[in-house]
Coordinates of N, CA and C in Angstrom, one line a residue:
M1 N 120.1 69.5 128.1 CA 118.6 69.3 127.7 C 118.2 70.6 126.7
A2 N 118.3 72.3 127.2 CA 117.7 73.5 127.0 C 118.9 73.6 126.1
D3 N 119.9 73.5 126.0 CA 121.4 73.8 124.6 C 120.7 72.7 123.9
S4 N 120.4 71.2 124.0 CA 120.0 71.0 122.6 C 118.3 71.8 122.1
S5 N 117.7 71.7 122.5 CA 116.4 72.1 122.6 C 116.5 74.4 121.6
T6 N 117.2 74.8 122.4 CA 117.5 76.2 121.7 C 118.2 75.1 119.5
S7 N 119.3 74.3 120.3 CA 120.2 74.8 119.1 C 118.9 74.0 118.1
K8 N 117.7 73.5 118.2 CA 116.9 72.8 116.6 C 115.9 74.4 116.7
S9 N 115.9 74.7 117.6 CA 114.7 76.1 117.0 C 115.5 76.9 116.9
R10 N 116.2 77.4 116.5 CA 117.4 78.5 115.7 C 117.3 77.6 114.0
P11 N 117.1 78.4 113.8 CA 117.3 78.8 111.8 C 118.6 78.2 112.2
T12 N 118.5 77.3 111.1 CA 120.2 77.0 109.9 C 120.8 77.5 109.2
R13 N 121.9 78.0 108.7 CA 122.2 78.6 107.7 C 121.4 77.5 107.0
R14 N 122.0 76.2 107.0 CA 121.0 76.0 104.9 C 119.5 76.0 104.8
D15 N 118.9 76.2 106.1 CA 117.5 76.5 105.8 C 117.4 77.9 105.7
A16 N 118.2 79.1 105.8 CA 118.0 80.5 105.6 C 117.9 80.5 103.9
E17 N 119.6 79.5 103.6 CA 119.5 79.3 102.0 C 118.7 79.7 101.5
E18 N 117.7 78.7 102.0 CA 116.4 77.5 100.5 C 115.5 79.0 100.8
V19 N 115.5 79.5 101.3 CA 114.4 80.4 101.3 C 114.6 81.4 100.6
R20 N 113.9 81.9 99.4 CA 113.6 82.8 98.2 C 114.1 84.0 98.4
V21 N 114.8 85.3 97.6 CA 114.1 86.7 98.3 C 113.7 87.4 97.8
P22 N 112.2 87.5 97.1 CA 111.7 88.1 96.8 C 111.8 89.2 95.1
S23 N 112.3 88.8 94.2 CA 113.3 89.1 92.5 C 112.2 91.2 93.2
R24 N 113.5 92.4 92.4 CA 112.8 93.6 92.3 C 113.3 93.6 91.6
E25 N 112.4 92.9 89.5 CA 112.8 93.8 88.1 C 110.5 93.4 88.9
S26 N 110.3 94.6 87.6 CA 109.2 95.3 87.8 C 108.3 94.3 87.7
W27 N 106.9 94.1 88.1 CA 106.2 93.4 87.6 C 105.2 93.3 86.6
D28 N 105.2 92.4 85.2 CA 104.4 92.9 83.9 C 103.0 92.2 84.0
P29 N 101.7 93.2 84.6 CA 100.8 91.9 84.5 C 100.5 91.6 83.3
T30 N 101.1 92.0 82.0 CA 100.3 90.7 80.6 C 101.5 89.8 80.9
A31 N 102.5 89.1 81.5 CA 103.3 88.4 81.5 C 102.2 87.1 82.5
G32 N 103.0 85.9 82.0 CA 102.4 85.6 83.3 C 102.7 84.5 84.1
D33 N 103.9 85.0 84.8 CA 104.8 84.8 85.9 C 103.1 85.3 87.0
A34 N 103.7 84.6 88.2 CA 103.3 85.8 89.1 C 103.4 86.9 89.7
A35 N 103.3 87.5 90.9 CA 103.3 88.6 90.6 C 104.2 88.9 92.0
P36 N 105.1 89.4 92.0 CA 106.9 90.1 92.9 C 106.0 89.8 93.8
G37 N 107.2 89.1 95.0 CA 106.5 89.4 96.6 C 106.8 87.1 97.4
T38 N 106.1 87.0 95.8 CA 105.3 85.4 95.6 C 106.3 84.2 95.9
T39 N 107.3 83.7 96.8 CA 108.0 82.8 97.0 C 106.7 81.1 96.7
S40 N 107.8 80.2 96.3 CA 107.3 78.8 95.4 C 108.2 77.7 97.1
S41 N 106.6 76.8 97.2 CA 107.0 76.1 98.4 C 107.7 74.9 97.6
G42 N 107.7 74.0 98.5 CA 108.5 72.6 98.2 C 107.3 71.9 97.9
S43 N 106.0 71.6 98.1 CA 105.1 71.2 97.3 C 104.5 71.5 95.9
S44 N 104.4 70.4 95.6 CA 103.2 70.7 93.4 C 102.4 71.3 93.9
S45 N 101.3 70.8 94.8 CA 99.9 71.2 95.1 C 100.0 72.5 95.2
S46 N 100.6 73.4 95.7 CA 100.8 74.4 96.0 C 100.9 76.1 95.2
S47 N 102.1 75.7 94.6 CA 102.7 75.6 93.1 C 101.9 76.0 91.7
G48 N 101.0 74.6 92.2 CA 100.2 74.7 90.9 C 99.1 75.6 91.1
G49 N 98.6 75.7 91.8 CA 97.6 76.5 92.3 C 97.9 78.4 92.1
A50 N 99.4 79.0 92.5 CA 99.5 79.8 92.6 C 100.4 80.3 91.1
S51 N 100.5 79.1 89.8 CA 100.9 79.6 89.3 C 99.2 80.1 88.0
S52 N 98.7 78.6 87.9 CA 97.4 78.7 87.9 C 96.1 80.3 87.5
S53 N 96.3 80.6 89.1 CA 95.6 81.6 90.0 C 96.9 82.6 88.8
G54 N 97.1 82.6 89.0 CA 98.4 84.3 87.9 C 98.3 84.3 86.9
R55 N 98.0 83.0 86.2 CA 97.6 82.7 84.6 C 96.5 84.1 84.8
S56 N 95.1 83.1 84.9 CA 94.0 83.4 85.4 C 94.2 84.8 85.4
F57 N 94.4 85.2 86.5 CA 94.3 86.8 86.4 C 95.3 87.6 85.7
A58 N 96.4 87.2 85.2 CA 96.9 88.1 84.2 C 96.3 88.1 83.1
D59 N 95.2 87.3 82.8 CA 95.1 86.9 81.7 C 93.3 88.0 81.1
K60 N 93.1 88.4 82.3 CA 92.2 89.2 83.0 C 92.6 90.3 83.2
V61 N 93.9 90.9 83.1 CA 95.0 92.0 83.1 C 94.8 92.3 81.6
R62 N 95.8 91.5 80.8 CA 95.2 91.7 79.8 C 93.6 91.6 78.1
S63 N 93.3 91.5 79.0 CA 92.0 91.2 78.0 C 91.5 92.9 78.4
A64 N 91.3 93.0 79.8 CA 90.8 94.4 80.1 C 92.2 95.6 79.2
L65 N 93.2 95.7 79.4 CA 93.9 96.3 78.4 C 93.7 96.3 77.2
R66 N 93.3 95.1 76.5 CA 93.0 95.4 75.2 C 92.0 95.7 75.0
D67 N 90.4 95.7 75.6 CA 89.3 96.8 75.4 C 89.6 98.4 75.6
A68 N 89.9 98.4 76.7 CA 90.8 99.8 76.9 C 91.8 100.6 75.9
G69 N 92.3 99.3 74.8 CA 93.2 99.8 73.8 C 92.2 99.8 72.7
R70 N 91.3 98.8 72.7 CA 90.2 99.6 71.8 C 89.5 101.0 71.6
N71 N 88.4 101.2 72.8 CA 87.9 102.1 73.6 C 89.0 103.6 72.8
L72 N 89.4 103.4 73.1 CA 90.5 104.7 72.9 C 90.8 105.1 71.6
D73 N 91.2 103.6 71.0 CA 91.4 103.8 69.3 C 89.6 104.7 69.3
D74 N 88.5 104.1 69.2 CA 87.4 104.3 68.5 C 87.1 105.6 68.8
A75 N 87.3 106.0 70.0 CA 87.1 107.4 70.9 C 88.2 108.7 70.1
R76 N 89.4 107.9 69.5 CA 90.0 109.2 68.4 C 90.1 109.0 67.1
T77 N 89.8 108.0 67.0 CA 89.1 108.1 65.3 C 87.4 108.1 65.0
A78 N 86.4 108.5 66.0 CA 85.1 109.1 65.5 C 84.7 110.0 67.4
P79 N 84.4 111.2 66.4 CA 83.5 112.0 67.6 C 82.1 111.0 68.6
A80 N 82.4 111.7 69.9 CA 81.5 111.1 69.8 C 80.0 111.4 69.5
G81 N 78.7 110.4 70.1 CA 77.5 111.4 68.9 C 76.5 112.4 69.3
G82 N 76.7 113.3 68.8 CA 75.4 114.5 68.8 C 76.8 115.9 69.6
A83 N 77.8 115.2 69.6 CA 79.2 116.2 69.2 C 79.3 117.4 68.0
A84 N 79.3 118.7 68.9 CA 79.2 119.9 67.3 C 80.8 119.1 66.3
P85 N 80.7 119.9 65.5 CA 82.1 119.1 64.5 C 83.3 120.8 65.0
S86 N 84.7 120.1 64.9 CA 85.6 120.9 65.3 C 85.3 122.3 64.3
K87 N 86.4 123.1 64.5 CA 86.1 124.1 63.6 C 87.3 123.6 62.5
A88 N 87.8 122.7 62.4 CA 89.0 122.4 62.5 C 88.8 121.2 60.1
T89 N 88.0 120.9 60.8 CA 86.6 120.5 60.0 C 85.3 121.5 59.6
T90 N 85.1 122.1 60.2 CA 84.4 123.4 59.3 C 84.8 124.2 58.6
N91 N 85.9 124.3 58.9 CA 86.6 125.8 58.1 C 87.2 125.5 57.0
K92 N 87.4 126.8 55.9 CA 88.0 125.7 55.2 C 89.3 126.1 54.9
R93 N 89.9 125.1 53.8 CA 91.3 125.8 53.4 C 91.9 126.8 53.7
P94 N 92.5 127.8 53.3 CA 92.3 129.0 53.1 C 93.3 129.4 51.3
T95 N 93.0 129.7 50.8 CA 93.7 129.5 49.6 C 95.1 130.4 49.4
R96 N 95.6 129.1 49.1 CA 97.5 129.6 48.5 C 97.5 130.6 47.5
R97 N 98.2 131.5 47.6 CA 98.3 132.5 46.3 C 100.3 132.8 46.3
A98 N 100.8 133.4 45.2 CA 101.6 132.8 44.5 C 101.8 134.4 43.9
R99 N 103.1 135.7 44.0 CA 103.0 136.1 43.4 C 104.1 136.2 42.0
L100 N 104.7 136.2 41.1 CA 105.0 135.9 40.6 C 105.5 137.3 39.0
R101 N 106.4 137.5 38.4 CA 106.9 138.6 37.7 C 107.0 137.5 36.2
L102 N 106.7 138.0 35.2 CA 107.1 137.7 33.8 C 108.0 138.9 33.4
T103 N 109.3 137.8 33.6 CA 110.3 138.7 33.0 C 110.6 138.5 31.6
R104 N 110.2 137.5 30.7 CA 110.3 137.3 29.1 C 110.1 136.9 28.4
L105 N 109.7 137.4 27.3 CA 108.9 136.1 26.5 C 109.5 135.4 24.7
D106 N 109.5 134.3 24.8 CA 109.7 133.6 23.4 C 109.7 134.2 22.4
P107 N 110.5 134.9 21.9 CA 110.2 135.5 20.7 C 109.7 134.7 19.5
W108 N 110.2 133.3 19.4 CA 110.5 132.7 18.9 C 108.8 131.6 18.8
S109 N 109.1 131.6 20.4 CA 107.1 131.4 20.6 C 106.5 131.5 20.4
V110 N 106.8 133.4 20.4 CA 106.1 134.2 20.4 C 105.4 133.9 18.9
A111 N 106.3 134.0 17.9 CA 106.2 134.5 16.8 C 105.4 133.1 16.0
K112 N 105.6 131.7 16.3 CA 105.1 130.5 15.9 C 103.2 130.6 16.3
T113 N 102.9 131.0 17.8 CA 101.3 131.3 18.0 C 100.9 132.5 17.0
A114 N 101.8 134.1 16.8 CA 100.9 134.2 16.0 C 100.6 133.9 14.8
F115 N 101.5 133.7 14.3 CA 101.2 133.4 12.8 C 100.4 131.9 13.0
L116 N 99.9 131.0 13.6 CA 98.9 129.8 13.4 C 98.0 130.8 13.5
L117 N 97.4 131.7 15.2 CA 95.9 132.5 14.7 C 95.7 133.9 14.1
S118 N 96.7 134.0 13.2 CA 96.5 135.0 12.2 C 95.9 133.9 11.1
I119 N 96.2 132.7 10.2 CA 95.8 131.7 10.1 C 94.9 131.4 9.9
A120 N 94.8 130.7 11.4 CA 92.5 130.4 11.7 C 92.2 131.9 11.6
L121 N 92.2 133.3 12.0 CA 91.3 134.3 11.6 C 91.2 134.6 10.4
G122 N 92.0 134.2 9.3 CA 92.3 134.9 8.0 C 91.2 133.3 7.3
V123 N 91.3 132.4 8.0 CA 90.3 131.5 6.9 C 88.6 131.7 7.9
M124 N 88.9 132.0 9.5 CA 87.2 132.1 9.3 C 86.8 133.8 9.0
T125 N 87.7 134.5 8.3 CA 87.1 135.6 7.6 C 86.7 135.6 6.0
V126 N 87.2 134.6 5.7 CA 87.1 134.5 3.9 C 85.7 133.6 3.8
V127 N 85.8 131.9 5.2 CA 84.3 131.4 5.8 C 83.2 133.3 5.6
A128 N 83.4 133.6 6.0 CA 82.0 134.0 6.5 C 82.0 135.2 5.6
V129 N 82.6 136.1 4.8 CA 82.7 136.6 3.4 C 81.7 135.7 3.3
A130 N 82.5 134.3 2.3 CA 81.8 134.2 1.8 C 80.1 133.5 1.6
L131 N 80.2 133.5 3.2 CA 78.8 133.0 3.1 C 77.7 133.8 3.3
V132 N 78.1 135.3 3.8 CA 78.1 136.8 3.5 C 77.4 136.7 1.9
W133 N 78.1 137.1 1.3 CA 77.6 136.6 -0.2 C 76.2 136.4 -1.0
G134 N 77.1 134.9 -0.2 CA 76.1 133.4 -0.9 C 74.2 133.9 -0.2
V135 N 74.4 134.2 0.8 CA 73.4 135.0 1.3 C 72.6 136.2 0.6
L136 N 73.2 136.9 0.2 CA 73.1 137.7 -0.2 C 72.5 137.7 -1.4
D137 N 73.3 136.7 -2.5 CA 72.8 137.0 -3.9 C 71.2 135.6 -4.1
A138 N 71.6 134.9 -3.3 CA 70.1 134.1 -2.8 C 69.3 135.1 -2.5
A139 N 69.1 135.9 -2.2 CA 68.2 136.3 -1.1 C 67.5 138.0 -2.3
G140 N 68.6 137.8 -3.5 CA 68.2 138.4 -4.8 C 68.4 140.0 -4.8
V141 N 69.7 141.0 -3.6 CA 70.0 141.2 -3.6 C 70.6 142.1 -4.9
W142 N 71.4 141.5 -5.9 CA 72.1 141.5 -6.8 C 71.2 142.5 -8.1
D143 N 70.4 141.7 -7.8 CA 69.2 141.9 -9.3 C 68.2 143.1 -8.5
S144 N 67.8 143.3 -7.1 CA 67.3 144.4 -6.7 C 68.1 145.8 -6.9
I145 N 69.5 145.7 -7.0 CA 70.6 146.8 -7.4 C 70.4 147.1 -8.9
N146 N 70.4 146.0 -9.8 CA 70.4 146.5 -11.4 C 69.4 146.8 -11.6
A147 N 68.2 146.6 -10.9 CA 67.6 147.5 -11.5 C 66.9 148.8 -11.4
M148 N 67.5 148.9 -9.5 CA 67.3 150.6 -9.4 C 68.2 151.4 -9.9
V149 N 69.8 150.8 -10.9 CA 71.0 151.5 -10.8 C 70.2 151.5 -13.0
Y150 N 68.8 150.6 -13.1 CA 68.3 150.7 -14.7 C 67.7 151.7 -14.9
Q151 N 66.6 151.6 -13.7 CA 65.3 152.6 -13.1 C 65.9 154.2 -13.7
V152 N 67.2 154.5 -12.4 CA 68.0 155.8 -12.4 C 68.5 156.3 -13.1
I153 N 69.4 155.3 -14.5 CA 69.6 156.2 -15.5 C 68.9 155.7 -16.7
G154 N 68.1 154.6 -16.7 CA 66.3 155.0 -17.4 C 67.6 155.1 -19.1
S155 N 68.8 154.2 -19.6 CA 69.2 154.8 -20.4 C 69.3 153.4 -21.1
E156 N 69.5 152.5 -22.5 CA 70.4 151.4 -22.8 C 71.4 150.9 -22.4
S157 N 72.4 151.9 -22.0 CA 73.3 151.7 -21.6 C 73.6 150.5 -20.8
S158 N 72.3 151.3 -19.6 CA 72.1 150.6 -18.0 C 71.5 149.2 -18.7
T159 N 71.5 148.7 -19.5 CA 71.6 147.1 -19.2 C 72.2 146.3 -19.1
D160 N 73.3 147.4 -19.5 CA 75.4 146.0 -19.2 C 76.0 146.0 -18.6
F161 N 75.1 146.9 -17.4 CA 75.7 146.5 -16.0 C 75.1 145.8 -15.6
D162 N 76.4 145.3 -14.2 CA 76.0 144.6 -14.2 C 76.7 144.6 -12.7
V163 N 76.1 144.5 -11.4 CA 76.8 144.5 -9.9 C 77.0 143.7 -9.1
E164 N 77.1 142.5 -10.4 CA 78.2 141.5 -10.3 C 79.3 141.2 -10.5
N165 N 79.5 142.3 -11.5 CA 80.6 142.0 -11.9 C 81.9 142.9 -11.5
Y166 N 81.9 143.8 -10.6 CA 82.3 144.8 -9.7 C 82.1 144.1 -8.6
L167 N 81.5 143.7 -7.8 CA 81.2 142.8 -6.1 C 80.7 141.0 -6.1
G168 N 80.9 140.5 -6.8 CA 80.5 139.4 -7.6 C 81.1 138.2 -6.2
T169 N 80.6 137.2 -5.9 CA 81.4 137.2 -4.8 C 82.8 135.6 -5.2
S170 N 82.9 135.4 -5.9 CA 84.4 135.3 -7.0 C 85.8 136.5 -6.4
R171 N 85.1 137.7 -6.8 CA 86.1 138.6 -7.0 C 86.2 139.2 -5.5
I172 N 85.3 139.3 -4.4 CA 85.6 139.2 -3.1 C 85.6 138.0 -2.8
V173 N 85.8 136.7 -2.7 CA 86.0 135.7 -2.0 C 87.9 135.9 -2.0
G174 N 88.4 136.5 -3.3 CA 90.0 136.8 -4.5 C 90.6 137.6 -3.2
F175 N 89.3 138.7 -3.1 CA 90.1 139.9 -2.5 C 90.4 139.8 -0.4
T176 N 89.3 138.7 -0.5 CA 89.6 138.8 1.0 C 90.3 138.0 1.1
L177 N 90.5 136.7 0.8 CA 92.4 136.2 0.7 C 93.5 136.6 0.5
I178 N 93.3 137.5 0.2 CA 94.9 138.3 0.0 C 94.3 139.2 1.3
V179 N 93.8 139.8 1.6 CA 94.4 140.2 2.8 C 94.2 139.5 3.8
A180 N 93.8 138.3 3.8 CA 93.9 137.5 4.4 C 95.6 137.1 5.4
G181 N 96.6 136.7 3.2 CA 97.5 136.3 3.5 C 98.4 137.6 4.1
I182 N 98.4 139.0 4.3 CA 98.4 140.2 4.4 C 98.5 139.5 5.9
N183 N 97.4 139.8 6.0 CA 97.7 140.2 8.2 C 98.5 139.0 8.8
V184 N 98.2 137.8 7.8 CA 99.3 137.0 7.9 C 100.5 137.1 9.2
V185 N 100.8 137.8 7.6 CA 102.8 138.2 7.3 C 102.6 139.9 8.9
L186 N 102.0 140.4 8.6 CA 101.6 141.2 9.8 C 101.4 140.9 10.9
L187 N 100.6 140.8 11.2 CA 100.0 140.0 12.5 C 101.5 139.3 13.2
T188 N 102.0 138.2 12.3 CA 103.0 138.4 12.7 C 104.6 138.7 13.3
A189 N 104.7 139.2 12.3 CA 105.6 140.7 12.4 C 105.2 141.2 13.5
I190 N 104.7 142.0 13.6 CA 104.2 142.9 14.8 C 104.2 141.7 16.0
A191 N 103.9 140.3 16.5 CA 103.7 140.4 17.8 C 105.0 139.8 17.9
T192 N 106.0 139.3 17.0 CA 107.4 138.9 17.9 C 108.1 140.1 18.0
L193 N 108.1 141.6 16.6 CA 108.4 142.9 17.5 C 107.9 143.0 18.6
A194 N 107.1 143.3 19.3 CA 106.2 143.3 20.6 C 107.2 142.5 21.5
A195 N 107.6 141.4 20.9 CA 107.7 140.4 21.8 C 109.2 140.5 22.6
F196 N 110.1 141.1 21.4 CA 111.6 141.8 21.8 C 111.6 143.1 22.8
L197 N 110.1 144.0 21.9 CA 110.6 145.2 23.0 C 109.5 144.8 24.4
Y198 N 108.8 143.5 24.7 CA 108.4 143.6 26.0 C 110.1 142.9 26.8
N199 N 110.6 141.8 26.1 CA 111.8 141.9 26.6 C 112.8 143.2 27.6
L200 N 112.5 144.2 26.4 CA 113.6 145.1 27.0 C 112.9 145.5 27.8
G201 N 111.7 145.9 27.9 CA 111.6 146.6 28.8 C 111.3 146.4 30.2
A202 N 111.0 144.2 30.3 CA 111.6 143.8 31.2 C 112.6 143.9 32.3
A203 N 113.0 144.5 31.6 CA 114.9 144.2 31.7 C 114.9 145.2 33.1
L204 N 114.5 146.2 32.3 CA 114.8 147.7 32.8 C 114.2 147.8 34.0
L205 N 112.9 147.2 33.9 CA 111.3 148.0 35.0 C 111.0 146.7 35.5
G206 N 111.4 145.4 34.9 CA 111.3 143.5 35.9 C 109.6 143.1 35.8
G207 N 109.4 143.8 34.0 CA 108.6 142.8 34.1 C 107.3 142.9 35.1
I208 N 106.1 142.2 34.3 CA 104.7 142.3 34.5 C 104.4 141.5 35.7
E209 N 103.3 142.0 36.5 CA 103.7 141.4 38.4 C 102.1 140.2 37.7
V210 N 102.3 139.3 38.0 CA 101.0 138.4 38.0 C 100.8 137.6 39.4
T211 N 99.7 138.0 40.0 CA 99.3 136.9 40.8 C 98.2 135.8 41.1
L212 N 99.0 134.8 41.0 CA 98.1 133.0 41.3 C 97.6 132.8 42.6
A213 N 96.6 132.4 42.3 CA 95.4 132.1 43.0 C 95.3 130.4 43.2
E214 N 95.6 129.3 44.2 CA 95.6 128.2 44.2 C 93.5 127.5 44.0
D215 N 93.1 127.2 43.1 CA 91.7 126.7 43.2 C 91.0 126.4 44.0
A216 N 89.5 127.3 44.5 CA 89.1 127.1 45.3 C 88.3 125.4 45.9
R217 N 87.8 124.8 44.3 CA 87.2 123.9 44.9 C 88.3 122.6 44.9

């Protein structure tokens, strides 16, 4: 009888196989499974209670991690209330500078630019002279000059003298047009020659050094 009682109290090999060994895998708190080391019993009531408690605990852990992540994002994006601004926000970005050399001028582009500028200068000169002579004529300057010449000479031949025959508006404007045309030719030629001379000097000396800076605004 003693042998039979001891044989019944000892666990059989089949009973040992039914016991589940806890898994060694890492436990994820966000997953819905139970924590490692827990064993499932054969009864349906105990398994249902363990799964429900595991799910509620996992939901709490998920919500806590979600809230912590949101708080961390808010702390990174917005500074704390009343905190002083950092040096990165207060200090301005340093102005970038670049040192370049003007090594060559295109003679053709210089000639075109000089031609257009000389034409503009000639037009402005003609218009300015015409306006000045018109103002002098309206102010009666020419009549005053004719009267003064008549008083100085005091002869009958002075009555035929008229200053407008020599310094009239039409004569002066025509002379100004001729001078403006000559200036157009001369300025264009001089600018083109200066471009060639600059290219020769830049080939020997390296050209003009220019420092360019970025706008700080």
